[in-house]
Short mmCIF file of C-alpha atoms and ligand atoms in Angstrom, two decimals:
data_model
loop_
_atom_site.label_atom_id
_atom_site.label_comp_id
_atom_site.label_asym_id
_atom_site.label_seq_id
_atom_site.Cartn_x
_atom_site.Cartn_y
_atom_site.Cartn_z
CA MET A 1 -29.42 -7.79 23.47
CA VAL A 2 -25.91 -7.88 24.80
CA ALA A 3 -25.91 -9.83 28.05
CA ALA A 4 -23.43 -8.96 30.78
CA ASP A 5 -21.49 -12.17 30.28
CA ASP A 6 -21.49 -11.80 26.51
CA ALA A 7 -20.06 -8.34 26.87
CA GLY A 8 -17.03 -9.90 28.55
CA LEU A 9 -17.14 -7.82 31.70
CA LYS A 10 -16.82 -8.99 35.24
CA ARG A 11 -20.12 -10.31 36.55
CA GLY A 12 -22.24 -7.81 38.42
CA LYS A 13 -21.05 -4.73 36.54
CA ALA A 14 -23.52 -2.70 34.53
CA VAL A 15 -23.50 -3.04 30.76
CA PRO A 16 -25.20 -0.43 28.58
CA LYS A 17 -27.96 -2.00 26.56
CA ALA A 18 -29.39 1.03 24.86
CA GLY A 19 -28.94 1.37 21.14
CA VAL A 20 -28.71 -2.33 20.23
CA ARG A 21 -31.38 -2.52 17.58
CA MET A 22 -33.74 -5.36 16.87
CA GLU A 23 -32.15 -6.18 13.53
CA GLU A 24 -28.72 -6.48 15.06
CA ALA A 25 -29.99 -8.66 17.87
CA ALA A 26 -31.97 -10.83 15.45
CA LEU A 27 -28.98 -11.75 13.32
CA ASN A 28 -26.75 -13.23 15.97
CA PHE A 29 -25.17 -16.61 16.44
CA ALA A 30 -28.24 -17.87 18.25
CA SER A 31 -30.28 -17.63 15.06
CA PRO A 32 -27.96 -18.68 12.23
CA LYS A 33 -30.90 -19.81 10.07
CA LEU A 34 -31.58 -16.18 9.22
CA PHE A 35 -28.52 -16.17 6.98
CA PRO A 36 -27.29 -16.62 4.36
CA PRO A 37 -30.26 -15.54 2.23
CA ALA A 38 -31.62 -18.04 -0.27
CA ARG A 39 -29.29 -18.19 -3.28
CA ARG A 40 -32.08 -17.13 -5.64
CA LYS A 41 -32.25 -13.78 -3.85
CA LEU A 42 -28.78 -13.05 -5.22
CA ALA A 43 -29.47 -14.31 -8.74
CA HIS A 44 -29.75 -10.73 -10.08
CA ILE A 45 -26.13 -9.96 -9.11
CA PRO A 46 -23.74 -10.72 -12.00
CA GLY A 47 -21.26 -13.52 -11.37
CA GLY A 48 -21.25 -17.27 -10.89
CA ASP A 49 -21.13 -19.85 -8.14
CA GLY A 50 -18.29 -22.02 -9.49
CA TRP A 51 -18.11 -25.75 -8.88
CA PRO A 52 -20.61 -27.71 -6.79
CA ILE A 53 -19.66 -27.69 -3.07
CA ILE A 54 -16.26 -25.97 -3.41
CA GLY A 55 -17.66 -23.07 -5.45
CA ASN A 56 -14.90 -20.60 -6.37
CA THR A 57 -12.81 -21.34 -3.25
CA LEU A 58 -9.87 -23.01 -5.01
CA GLU A 59 -9.72 -20.36 -7.75
CA ILE A 60 -9.59 -17.52 -5.26
CA LEU A 61 -7.06 -19.28 -3.05
CA ALA A 62 -4.80 -19.97 -6.05
CA ASP A 63 -4.64 -16.34 -7.17
CA PRO A 64 -6.77 -13.95 -5.10
CA LYS A 65 -5.64 -10.84 -6.98
CA GLY A 66 -5.97 -12.29 -10.48
CA TYR A 67 -9.30 -13.88 -9.60
CA VAL A 68 -10.89 -10.64 -8.40
CA GLU A 69 -9.43 -8.62 -11.29
CA ALA A 70 -10.74 -11.15 -13.84
CA ARG A 71 -14.20 -11.12 -12.24
CA ALA A 72 -14.24 -7.33 -12.13
CA ALA A 73 -13.35 -7.21 -15.84
CA LYS A 74 -16.08 -9.72 -16.68
CA TYR A 75 -18.89 -8.69 -14.32
CA GLY A 76 -18.10 -5.20 -13.04
CA MET A 77 -17.46 -3.72 -9.60
CA VAL A 78 -20.19 -5.74 -7.88
CA PHE A 79 -20.18 -9.48 -8.40
CA ARG A 80 -21.46 -12.68 -6.87
CA ASN A 81 -19.33 -15.71 -6.05
CA ASN A 82 -19.20 -18.75 -3.79
CA VAL A 83 -16.30 -18.99 -1.37
CA LEU A 84 -15.87 -21.27 1.64
CA GLY A 85 -19.30 -22.76 1.17
CA GLU A 86 -21.40 -19.62 0.83
CA THR A 87 -22.60 -17.41 -1.98
CA GLY A 88 -21.68 -13.80 -1.27
CA VAL A 89 -21.09 -10.46 -2.96
CA HIS A 90 -17.78 -8.73 -3.62
CA MET A 91 -17.94 -4.92 -3.85
CA LEU A 92 -14.94 -3.17 -5.33
CA GLY A 93 -13.43 0.31 -5.22
CA PRO A 94 -13.30 3.24 -2.78
CA ASP A 95 -17.08 3.87 -2.71
CA ALA A 96 -17.64 0.29 -1.61
CA ASN A 97 -14.91 0.65 1.04
CA GLU A 98 -16.56 3.77 2.35
CA LEU A 99 -20.02 2.22 2.45
CA LEU A 100 -18.94 -0.93 4.31
CA LEU A 101 -16.18 0.39 6.53
CA LEU A 102 -17.68 3.70 7.57
CA ASP A 103 -21.11 2.10 7.88
CA GLU A 104 -22.92 5.19 9.02
CA GLN A 105 -26.26 3.38 8.89
CA ARG A 106 -25.01 0.46 11.06
CA ASN A 107 -25.94 -1.88 8.23
CA PHE A 108 -23.01 -4.28 8.46
CA SER A 109 -21.75 -6.68 11.08
CA SER A 110 -18.01 -7.19 11.39
CA GLN A 111 -18.54 -10.06 13.79
CA LEU A 112 -20.75 -11.96 11.37
CA GLY A 113 -18.42 -11.12 8.48
CA TRP A 114 -15.27 -12.43 10.15
CA ALA A 115 -17.03 -15.29 11.99
CA ARG A 116 -16.72 -17.58 8.99
CA PHE A 117 -12.95 -17.30 9.18
CA MET A 118 -12.32 -16.79 12.86
CA ASP A 119 -15.12 -18.05 15.06
CA ARG A 120 -13.34 -21.23 16.11
CA VAL A 121 -9.84 -19.81 16.49
CA PHE A 122 -10.19 -16.10 17.33
CA PRO A 123 -13.65 -15.67 18.88
CA ARG A 124 -14.48 -12.42 20.67
CA GLY A 125 -11.53 -10.37 19.42
CA LEU A 126 -12.48 -6.76 18.65
CA MET A 127 -13.25 -7.54 15.03
CA MET A 128 -15.66 -10.19 16.34
CA MET A 129 -17.78 -7.59 18.12
CA ASP A 130 -20.26 -5.00 16.87
CA PHE A 131 -21.73 -1.64 17.75
CA ASP A 132 -22.24 -0.94 21.48
CA GLN A 133 -20.38 -3.99 22.74
CA HIS A 134 -17.52 -3.23 20.36
CA ARG A 135 -17.42 0.42 21.39
CA LEU A 136 -17.28 -0.52 25.06
CA HIS A 137 -14.34 -2.90 24.59
CA ARG A 138 -12.50 -0.76 22.07
CA ARG A 139 -12.55 2.22 24.44
CA ALA A 140 -11.23 0.07 27.28
CA LEU A 141 -8.45 -1.38 25.13
CA SER A 142 -7.43 1.97 23.63
CA VAL A 143 -5.58 2.80 26.85
CA ALA A 144 -2.86 0.41 25.69
CA PHE A 145 -2.03 2.73 22.77
CA LYS A 146 -1.64 6.01 24.63
CA ALA A 147 1.70 7.81 24.51
CA GLY A 148 3.00 6.42 27.84
CA PRO A 149 2.65 2.71 27.04
CA MET A 150 3.75 3.34 23.43
CA GLN A 151 7.02 4.78 24.69
CA ALA A 152 7.59 1.65 26.76
CA TYR A 153 6.90 -0.58 23.75
CA LEU A 154 9.31 1.49 21.69
CA GLN A 155 12.07 0.89 24.21
CA ALA A 156 11.54 -2.85 23.91
CA LEU A 157 11.45 -2.60 20.09
CA ASN A 158 14.68 -0.60 19.99
CA ALA A 159 16.54 -3.13 22.12
CA GLY A 160 15.23 -6.20 20.28
CA ILE A 161 15.71 -4.83 16.76
CA ALA A 162 19.19 -3.42 17.42
CA ALA A 163 20.40 -6.77 18.80
CA ARG A 164 18.97 -8.77 15.88
CA VAL A 165 20.31 -6.39 13.23
CA ALA A 166 23.77 -6.69 14.83
CA GLN A 167 23.54 -10.49 14.41
CA TRP A 168 22.46 -10.18 10.78
CA ARG A 169 25.26 -7.71 10.07
CA ALA A 170 27.81 -10.09 11.57
CA ALA A 171 26.73 -12.85 9.16
CA PRO A 172 26.28 -11.11 5.80
CA GLY A 173 25.34 -12.81 2.55
CA ARG A 174 22.23 -14.46 1.18
CA MET A 175 19.45 -14.91 3.68
CA LEU A 176 15.85 -16.17 3.68
CA PHE A 177 14.33 -13.00 4.97
CA TYR A 178 10.68 -13.85 5.66
CA PRO A 179 11.31 -16.56 8.30
CA ALA A 180 13.94 -14.32 9.91
CA MET A 181 11.44 -11.45 10.07
CA LYS A 182 8.75 -13.75 11.44
CA GLN A 183 11.05 -14.84 14.23
CA LEU A 184 12.05 -11.24 14.96
CA THR A 185 8.41 -10.11 15.11
CA LEU A 186 7.56 -12.91 17.49
CA ASP A 187 10.55 -12.13 19.69
CA LEU A 188 9.61 -8.45 19.70
CA ALA A 189 6.05 -9.34 20.67
CA ALA A 190 7.47 -11.38 23.55
CA THR A 191 9.01 -8.24 25.01
CA SER A 192 6.76 -5.39 23.87
CA PHE A 193 3.46 -7.32 24.20
CA LEU A 194 4.21 -9.76 26.98
CA GLY A 195 6.91 -7.94 28.89
CA THR A 196 9.19 -10.83 29.63
CA GLY A 197 10.68 -13.28 27.14
CA ILE A 198 8.31 -16.12 26.36
CA GLY A 199 11.34 -18.34 27.04
CA PRO A 200 10.78 -22.07 26.62
CA GLU A 201 7.12 -21.43 25.67
CA ALA A 202 8.20 -19.60 22.47
CA ALA A 203 8.17 -22.60 20.12
CA GLY A 204 4.72 -23.73 21.26
CA VAL A 205 3.27 -20.22 20.99
CA THR A 206 4.67 -19.75 17.48
CA ARG A 207 3.30 -23.07 16.30
CA ALA A 208 -0.08 -22.33 17.85
CA PHE A 209 -0.34 -18.95 16.08
CA VAL A 210 0.69 -20.38 12.73
CA ASP A 211 -1.95 -23.10 13.06
CA MET A 212 -4.65 -20.68 14.19
CA VAL A 213 -4.06 -18.26 11.33
CA ALA A 214 -3.92 -21.09 8.76
CA ALA A 215 -7.24 -22.40 10.13
CA THR A 216 -8.95 -19.12 9.32
CA ILE A 217 -9.09 -20.11 5.64
CA ALA A 218 -8.99 -23.91 5.92
CA PRO A 219 -11.32 -25.34 3.26
CA VAL A 220 -12.70 -27.90 5.78
CA ARG A 221 -14.48 -25.75 8.35
CA ARG A 222 -15.03 -28.41 11.05
CA PRO A 223 -12.24 -29.54 13.37
CA LEU A 224 -12.16 -33.12 12.09
CA PRO A 225 -9.10 -35.24 12.94
CA GLY A 226 -6.11 -34.48 10.72
CA THR A 227 -7.52 -31.18 9.42
CA GLN A 228 -5.99 -27.72 9.58
CA MET A 229 -9.04 -26.58 11.54
CA ARG A 230 -8.33 -29.22 14.19
CA ARG A 231 -4.73 -27.96 14.47
CA GLY A 232 -6.06 -24.39 14.71
CA VAL A 233 -8.50 -25.31 17.50
CA ARG A 234 -5.71 -27.12 19.36
CA GLY A 235 -3.50 -24.07 18.89
CA ARG A 236 -6.20 -21.93 20.48
CA GLU A 237 -6.40 -24.26 23.48
CA HIS A 238 -2.65 -23.88 23.94
CA ILE A 239 -2.76 -20.10 23.71
CA VAL A 240 -5.78 -19.77 26.02
CA ALA A 241 -4.09 -21.94 28.65
CA TYR A 242 -0.87 -19.89 28.42
CA PHE A 243 -2.51 -16.47 28.72
CA SER A 244 -5.09 -17.55 31.33
CA ARG A 245 -2.29 -18.54 33.69
CA GLN A 246 -0.78 -15.12 33.21
CA VAL A 247 -3.82 -12.80 33.82
CA PRO A 248 -3.83 -12.95 37.64
CA ILE A 249 -0.05 -12.56 37.72
CA ARG A 250 -0.20 -9.41 35.57
CA ARG A 251 -3.08 -7.94 37.58
CA GLU A 252 -1.05 -8.42 40.71
CA ARG A 253 2.20 -6.95 39.55
CA GLY A 254 1.16 -4.49 36.74
CA GLY A 255 3.61 -3.65 33.98
CA SER A 256 4.19 -1.43 30.99
CA ASP A 257 3.84 -4.21 28.37
CA LEU A 258 0.71 -4.43 26.23
CA PHE A 259 -0.65 -7.56 27.91
CA SER A 260 -0.39 -6.02 31.40
CA GLN A 261 -2.12 -2.89 30.04
CA LEU A 262 -5.03 -5.01 28.81
CA CYS A 263 -5.18 -6.93 32.11
CA CYS A 264 -5.69 -3.65 33.95
CA ALA A 265 -7.92 -1.92 31.34
CA THR A 266 -11.32 -0.79 32.58
CA THR A 267 -14.52 0.40 30.92
CA GLU A 268 -15.96 3.87 31.45
CA ASP A 269 -17.74 2.73 34.62
CA GLY A 270 -14.56 1.28 36.08
CA ALA A 271 -15.26 -2.41 35.41
CA LEU A 272 -12.27 -4.61 34.63
CA LEU A 273 -12.59 -6.83 31.57
CA SER A 274 -13.18 -10.45 32.54
CA PRO A 275 -10.09 -12.71 32.43
CA GLU A 276 -11.66 -14.57 29.48
CA ALA A 277 -12.10 -11.29 27.58
CA VAL A 278 -8.49 -10.29 28.28
CA VAL A 279 -7.28 -13.66 26.98
CA ASP A 280 -9.40 -13.32 23.84
CA HIS A 281 -8.19 -9.77 23.24
CA ILE A 282 -4.49 -10.43 23.78
CA SER A 283 -4.49 -13.53 21.59
CA PHE A 284 -6.35 -11.57 18.91
CA PHE A 285 -3.87 -8.67 19.24
CA MET A 286 -0.94 -11.06 18.91
CA MET A 287 -2.47 -12.49 15.75
CA ALA A 288 -3.48 -9.10 14.36
CA ALA A 289 0.03 -7.76 14.91
CA HIS A 290 2.24 -10.75 14.23
CA ASP A 291 1.45 -11.73 10.68
CA THR A 292 0.58 -8.27 9.43
CA LEU A 293 3.90 -6.87 10.66
CA THR A 294 5.90 -9.86 9.40
CA SER A 295 4.26 -9.51 6.01
CA SER A 296 4.54 -5.72 5.70
CA LEU A 297 8.11 -5.44 6.99
CA SER A 298 9.28 -8.26 4.70
CA ALA A 299 7.60 -6.54 1.77
CA PHE A 300 9.11 -3.19 2.82
CA VAL A 301 12.64 -4.61 2.78
CA MET A 302 12.02 -6.46 -0.48
CA LEU A 303 10.80 -3.31 -2.21
CA LEU A 304 13.77 -1.31 -0.91
CA ALA A 305 16.08 -4.11 -2.09
CA GLY A 306 14.63 -3.59 -5.55
CA ASP A 307 15.01 0.19 -5.41
CA PRO A 308 18.53 1.19 -4.30
CA ALA A 309 17.78 4.90 -4.80
CA TRP A 310 14.90 4.92 -2.32
CA GLN A 311 16.89 2.72 0.02
CA GLU A 312 19.63 5.37 0.00
CA ARG A 313 17.15 8.21 0.51
CA LEU A 314 15.80 6.53 3.63
CA ARG A 315 19.35 5.91 4.86
CA GLY A 316 19.97 9.62 4.35
CA GLU A 317 16.86 10.55 6.32
CA ILE A 318 17.98 8.37 9.22
CA ALA A 319 21.51 9.81 9.12
CA GLY A 320 19.85 13.23 9.32
CA LEU A 321 18.39 12.31 12.70
CA GLY A 322 21.94 12.69 14.05
CA LEU A 323 21.78 9.63 16.30
CA ALA A 324 24.86 7.93 17.75
CA PRO A 325 25.39 4.42 16.27
CA ASP A 326 23.60 2.54 19.08
CA GLU A 327 21.26 5.30 20.17
CA PRO A 328 17.61 4.20 20.39
CA LEU A 329 14.98 5.95 18.32
CA ALA A 330 13.05 8.24 20.67
CA PHE A 331 9.26 8.44 20.52
CA ASP A 332 9.30 12.15 19.70
CA ARG A 333 11.54 11.53 16.64
CA LEU A 334 9.03 9.27 14.90
CA GLU A 335 7.35 12.26 13.27
CA SER A 336 10.61 13.29 11.59
CA MET A 337 10.85 10.09 9.54
CA LYS A 338 8.59 11.30 6.72
CA LEU A 339 10.30 9.47 3.85
CA THR A 340 10.33 6.21 5.79
CA GLU A 341 6.62 6.61 6.44
CA MET A 342 5.97 7.28 2.75
CA ALA A 343 7.93 4.16 1.75
CA PHE A 344 6.09 2.04 4.30
CA LYS A 345 2.73 3.38 3.10
CA GLU A 346 3.67 2.56 -0.48
CA THR A 347 4.49 -0.97 0.68
CA LEU A 348 1.07 -1.26 2.33
CA ARG A 349 -0.53 0.01 -0.86
CA MET A 350 1.20 -2.54 -3.06
CA ILE A 351 0.96 -5.55 -0.73
CA PRO A 352 -1.75 -4.81 1.86
CA PRO A 353 -1.50 -7.34 4.72
CA VAL A 354 -5.30 -7.55 4.91
CA PRO A 355 -6.26 -7.90 1.24
CA MET A 356 -9.96 -8.47 1.79
CA VAL A 357 -12.35 -7.28 4.51
CA PRO A 358 -15.64 -9.15 5.07
CA ARG A 359 -18.94 -8.02 6.61
CA ARG A 360 -22.48 -9.37 6.77
CA ALA A 361 -25.45 -7.21 5.83
CA LEU A 362 -27.88 -6.83 8.73
CA ARG A 363 -30.55 -5.39 6.51
CA GLU A 364 -31.23 -4.89 2.80
CA PHE A 365 -29.14 -2.18 1.15
CA SER A 366 -28.38 -0.83 -2.32
CA PHE A 367 -25.08 -0.25 -4.05
CA LYS A 368 -24.41 0.79 -7.67
CA GLY A 369 -28.01 0.00 -8.59
CA PHE A 370 -28.09 -3.47 -7.02
CA THR A 371 -30.34 -4.33 -4.10
CA ILE A 372 -28.58 -6.74 -1.79
CA PRO A 373 -30.69 -8.63 0.77
CA ALA A 374 -30.22 -8.79 4.56
CA GLY A 375 -28.00 -11.66 5.65
CA THR A 376 -25.69 -11.51 2.60
CA SER A 377 -21.99 -12.06 3.11
CA VAL A 378 -20.28 -9.01 1.56
CA ALA A 379 -16.61 -8.14 1.14
CA VAL A 380 -14.49 -5.19 0.09
CA ASN A 381 -11.00 -5.53 -1.30
CA PRO A 382 -8.13 -3.19 -0.32
CA LEU A 383 -5.78 -5.12 -2.63
CA PHE A 384 -7.93 -4.42 -5.69
CA THR A 385 -8.52 -0.79 -4.68
CA HIS A 386 -4.80 -0.19 -4.17
CA HIS A 387 -4.11 -1.28 -7.75
CA MET A 388 -6.83 0.72 -9.49
CA PRO A 389 -4.92 2.77 -12.11
CA GLU A 390 -7.38 5.67 -11.89
CA TYR A 391 -6.19 6.31 -8.33
CA TRP A 392 -2.69 4.81 -8.53
CA PRO A 393 -1.12 5.35 -11.97
CA GLU A 394 1.29 2.52 -12.85
CA PRO A 395 0.07 0.60 -9.80
CA SER A 396 2.82 -2.04 -9.93
CA ARG A 397 5.57 0.58 -9.64
CA PHE A 398 7.07 1.22 -6.18
CA ASP A 399 6.87 4.99 -5.84
CA PRO A 400 6.72 6.30 -2.25
CA SER A 401 6.42 9.87 -3.54
CA ARG A 402 2.73 9.14 -4.16
CA PHE A 403 2.38 9.78 -0.43
CA ALA A 404 4.31 13.07 -0.33
CA ALA A 405 1.05 14.98 -0.55
CA PRO A 406 -2.11 13.20 -1.64
CA PRO A 407 -3.36 14.74 -4.89
CA ALA A 408 -6.49 16.82 -4.47
CA GLY A 409 -9.51 14.70 -5.15
CA ARG A 410 -8.02 11.31 -4.30
CA HIS A 411 -10.86 9.38 -2.69
CA ARG A 412 -10.21 9.07 1.05
CA PHE A 413 -11.10 5.38 0.87
CA ALA A 414 -8.67 4.68 -1.99
CA PHE A 415 -5.98 3.78 0.56
CA VAL A 416 -7.33 1.46 3.24
CA PRO A 417 -4.59 -0.88 4.49
CA PHE A 418 -5.84 -0.35 8.04
CA GLY A 419 -9.54 -0.36 7.16
CA GLY A 420 -11.65 2.59 8.30
CA GLY A 421 -14.58 3.57 10.49
CA ALA A 422 -15.30 2.00 13.88
CA HIS A 423 -13.11 -1.06 13.26
CA MET A 424 -10.11 0.80 11.87
CA CYS A 425 -6.92 -0.93 13.01
CA LEU A 426 -6.26 -0.18 16.65
CA GLY A 427 -2.57 -1.02 16.22
CA LEU A 428 -1.99 1.38 13.29
CA HIS A 429 0.40 3.66 15.19
CA PHE A 430 2.16 0.67 16.67
CA ALA A 431 2.70 -0.64 13.13
CA TYR A 432 4.20 2.66 11.88
CA MET A 433 6.32 2.84 15.01
CA GLN A 434 7.72 -0.66 14.55
CA ALA A 435 8.41 -0.01 10.85
CA LYS A 436 10.30 3.20 11.62
CA CYS A 437 12.22 1.62 14.47
CA PHE A 438 13.15 -1.26 12.20
CA ALA A 439 14.33 1.12 9.45
CA ARG A 440 16.32 3.18 11.98
CA HIS A 441 18.41 0.14 13.00
CA PHE A 442 18.45 -1.84 9.76
CA LEU A 443 19.30 0.70 7.09
CA PRO A 444 22.32 2.41 8.70
CA ASN A 445 23.83 -1.05 9.25
CA ILE A 446 22.79 -3.16 6.31
CA ARG A 447 22.55 -2.64 2.55
CA VAL A 448 20.03 -5.01 1.03
CA SER A 449 19.70 -6.21 -2.54
CA GLN A 450 17.83 -8.84 -4.46
CA PRO A 451 20.03 -11.76 -5.55
CA PRO A 452 19.84 -12.58 -9.28
CA GLY A 453 17.10 -15.06 -10.08
CA SER A 454 15.19 -14.60 -6.83
CA ALA A 455 11.45 -14.43 -7.30
CA ARG A 456 8.92 -11.90 -6.03
CA ASP A 457 6.13 -14.38 -5.91
CA TRP A 458 3.72 -13.97 -2.98
CA HIS A 459 0.80 -15.97 -1.62
CA VAL A 460 -1.85 -13.34 -1.01
CA TRP A 461 -4.32 -15.07 1.32
CA PRO A 462 -5.08 -14.88 4.18
CA ILE A 463 -2.07 -12.63 4.77
CA PRO A 464 0.55 -12.08 2.05
CA LYS A 465 3.65 -14.23 2.32
CA PRO A 466 6.52 -14.82 -0.16
CA ARG A 467 6.30 -18.32 -1.62
CA ASP A 468 10.07 -18.96 -1.54
CA GLY A 469 10.78 -17.37 1.87
CA LEU A 470 12.21 -14.23 0.19
CA ALA A 471 15.92 -14.66 -0.55
CA LEU A 472 17.78 -11.35 -0.07
CA GLN A 473 21.44 -10.34 -0.10
CA LEU A 474 22.59 -8.48 3.05
CA GLN A 475 25.86 -6.51 3.21
CA PRO A 476 27.21 -4.37 6.06
CA VAL A 477 27.05 -0.67 5.22
C1 LIG B 1 0.92 -3.27 8.98
C2 LIG B 1 0.31 -3.80 10.00
C3 LIG B 1 -1.18 -3.91 10.14
C4 LIG B 1 -2.19 -3.87 9.20
C5 LIG B 1 -2.05 -3.66 7.72
C6 LIG B 1 -3.45 -4.03 9.89
C7 LIG B 1 -4.69 -4.02 9.26
C8 LIG B 1 -5.90 -4.06 9.94
C9 LIG B 1 -7.18 -3.93 9.32
C10 LIG B 1 -7.45 -3.79 7.84
C11 LIG B 1 -8.12 -3.95 10.29
C12 LIG B 1 -9.63 -3.76 10.14
C13 LIG B 1 -10.38 -5.00 9.77
C14 LIG B 1 -11.86 -4.75 9.61
O1 LIG B 1 -12.32 -3.62 9.46
O2 LIG B 1 -12.59 -5.72 9.59
C15 LIG B 1 -7.42 -4.13 11.54
C16 LIG B 1 -8.04 -4.23 12.76
C17 LIG B 1 -7.34 -4.42 13.93
N1 LIG B 1 -5.98 -4.44 14.11
FE1 LIG B 1 -4.58 -4.19 12.70
N2 LIG B 1 -3.19 -4.16 11.22
C18 LIG B 1 -1.83 -4.09 11.42
C19 LIG B 1 -1.17 -4.15 12.62
C20 LIG B 1 -1.75 -4.27 13.84
C21 LIG B 1 -1.05 -4.27 15.09
C22 LIG B 1 0.45 -4.08 15.25
C23 LIG B 1 -1.99 -4.45 16.06
C24 LIG B 1 -1.81 -4.51 17.54
C25 LIG B 1 -0.80 -4.02 18.19
C26 LIG B 1 -3.29 -4.53 15.40
C27 LIG B 1 -4.49 -4.70 16.05
C28 LIG B 1 -5.71 -4.63 15.43
C29 LIG B 1 -6.97 -4.74 16.15
C30 LIG B 1 -7.12 -4.96 17.66
C31 LIG B 1 -7.98 -4.62 15.21
C32 LIG B 1 -9.49 -4.69 15.44
C33 LIG B 1 -10.03 -3.29 15.61
C34 LIG B 1 -11.53 -3.26 15.81
O3 LIG B 1 -12.23 -4.17 15.36
O4 LIG B 1 -11.99 -2.30 16.45
N3 LIG B 1 -3.09 -4.42 14.06
N4 LIG B 1 -6.06 -4.16 11.29
#
């Protein structure tokens, strides 16, 4: 059962307990021996466990896309493998996405799926909660994405992006774009998420986030001295200390930034979230937003650099908004940027920032003729799905017009960059808003191209990132 403290509410406030079923309660952190299932129980699933101890971990880390495609070709759309010390099952394609993400039967735990990657560095974020507890927190946090607060974030985005684009325009030429975008995204989070500039804390916060995210896939899972996991755990301590100091201040003074919204968020019965829960949620939000936006906006600009015609079409769309040179993008104009949205969607299709989504089965289930036992670690793969030629002809071609009007019959889970079902990305509209705001300031000011010889080689895991920092050529328009 979900205890009041576990639910992350202030002590003494009621927490609904109804609906938490025995199976869900049985498979919690207090009883880890119930999973994973004995390896022999998965022997009927095609696949292999790789090398002793490391299993297939190094293969998948080296080339996550190629690895999954090769396995799919050899074993089919359901296969067994051994990653990060556990044998699990990969399920590919839109039907698998629908089954796991929609999860109408409440068969799959997000918390126990992500725990292997996040428990030490991002515990108790929304993705680390299930069912009733998740619903309770998600509803409380949703207030931060209503139109009023979104308009305030957009103001902060407009100001921050316009100023940075002006700097880039003043220093044209070849530029390593990914680190510049990472810095911009962090600076934007400082204003739109935290309200005031992080100031001298910025360097420490950046380092802490980088270490925490890297720890999510560190091959050594214990925080031993000198390991990435140790750096990740230290990073978390830093972040927790920083945000904890801030909660009472924000509660006192309020504010239209995202952190202040979370500090003041209440559940349906009026209970505030506990300070610890707020700290866990805001640090999770920062992580969920920071690397996904850095990755997707870098990819967006890279793909436009490689397609001058689409770059010009988007410039034309923005010119059509009739804005004065420095005029901010207003919230009610976001809807008009259809081509920009199509191009951003196509970017998310080609290089989804969350290439793989894990869950853990809470009870036995069947898929494509295979019976998969309770306790199994299962994963679906947006990256694979987004490159299936039966849904996306010529999948490696950048073609935003695929999103002009989805062809009749395209599976609704064939495009899942933001997941789906109860855990669907809560920041989805924020992401589209930031992408459009970025395009509004960047494209009318800067023409971008790919310098000869520059590579398009990306690390895919845990979040896609160009290996060489992404060299691009920037020219004033
Ligand atoms: C292009 C940018 C983004 C992508 C591709 C993305 C993708 C995702 C995906 C796939 C999930 C679901 C994971 C699962 O089902 O296990 C998710 C969840 C989440 N995302 Fe995003 N995200 C993005 C940006 C953001 C931003 C900007 C924020 C915050 C402002 C955010 C906050 C969250 C949160 C809080 C969750 C957990 C939702 C829940 O469990 O109920 N994301 N995101």
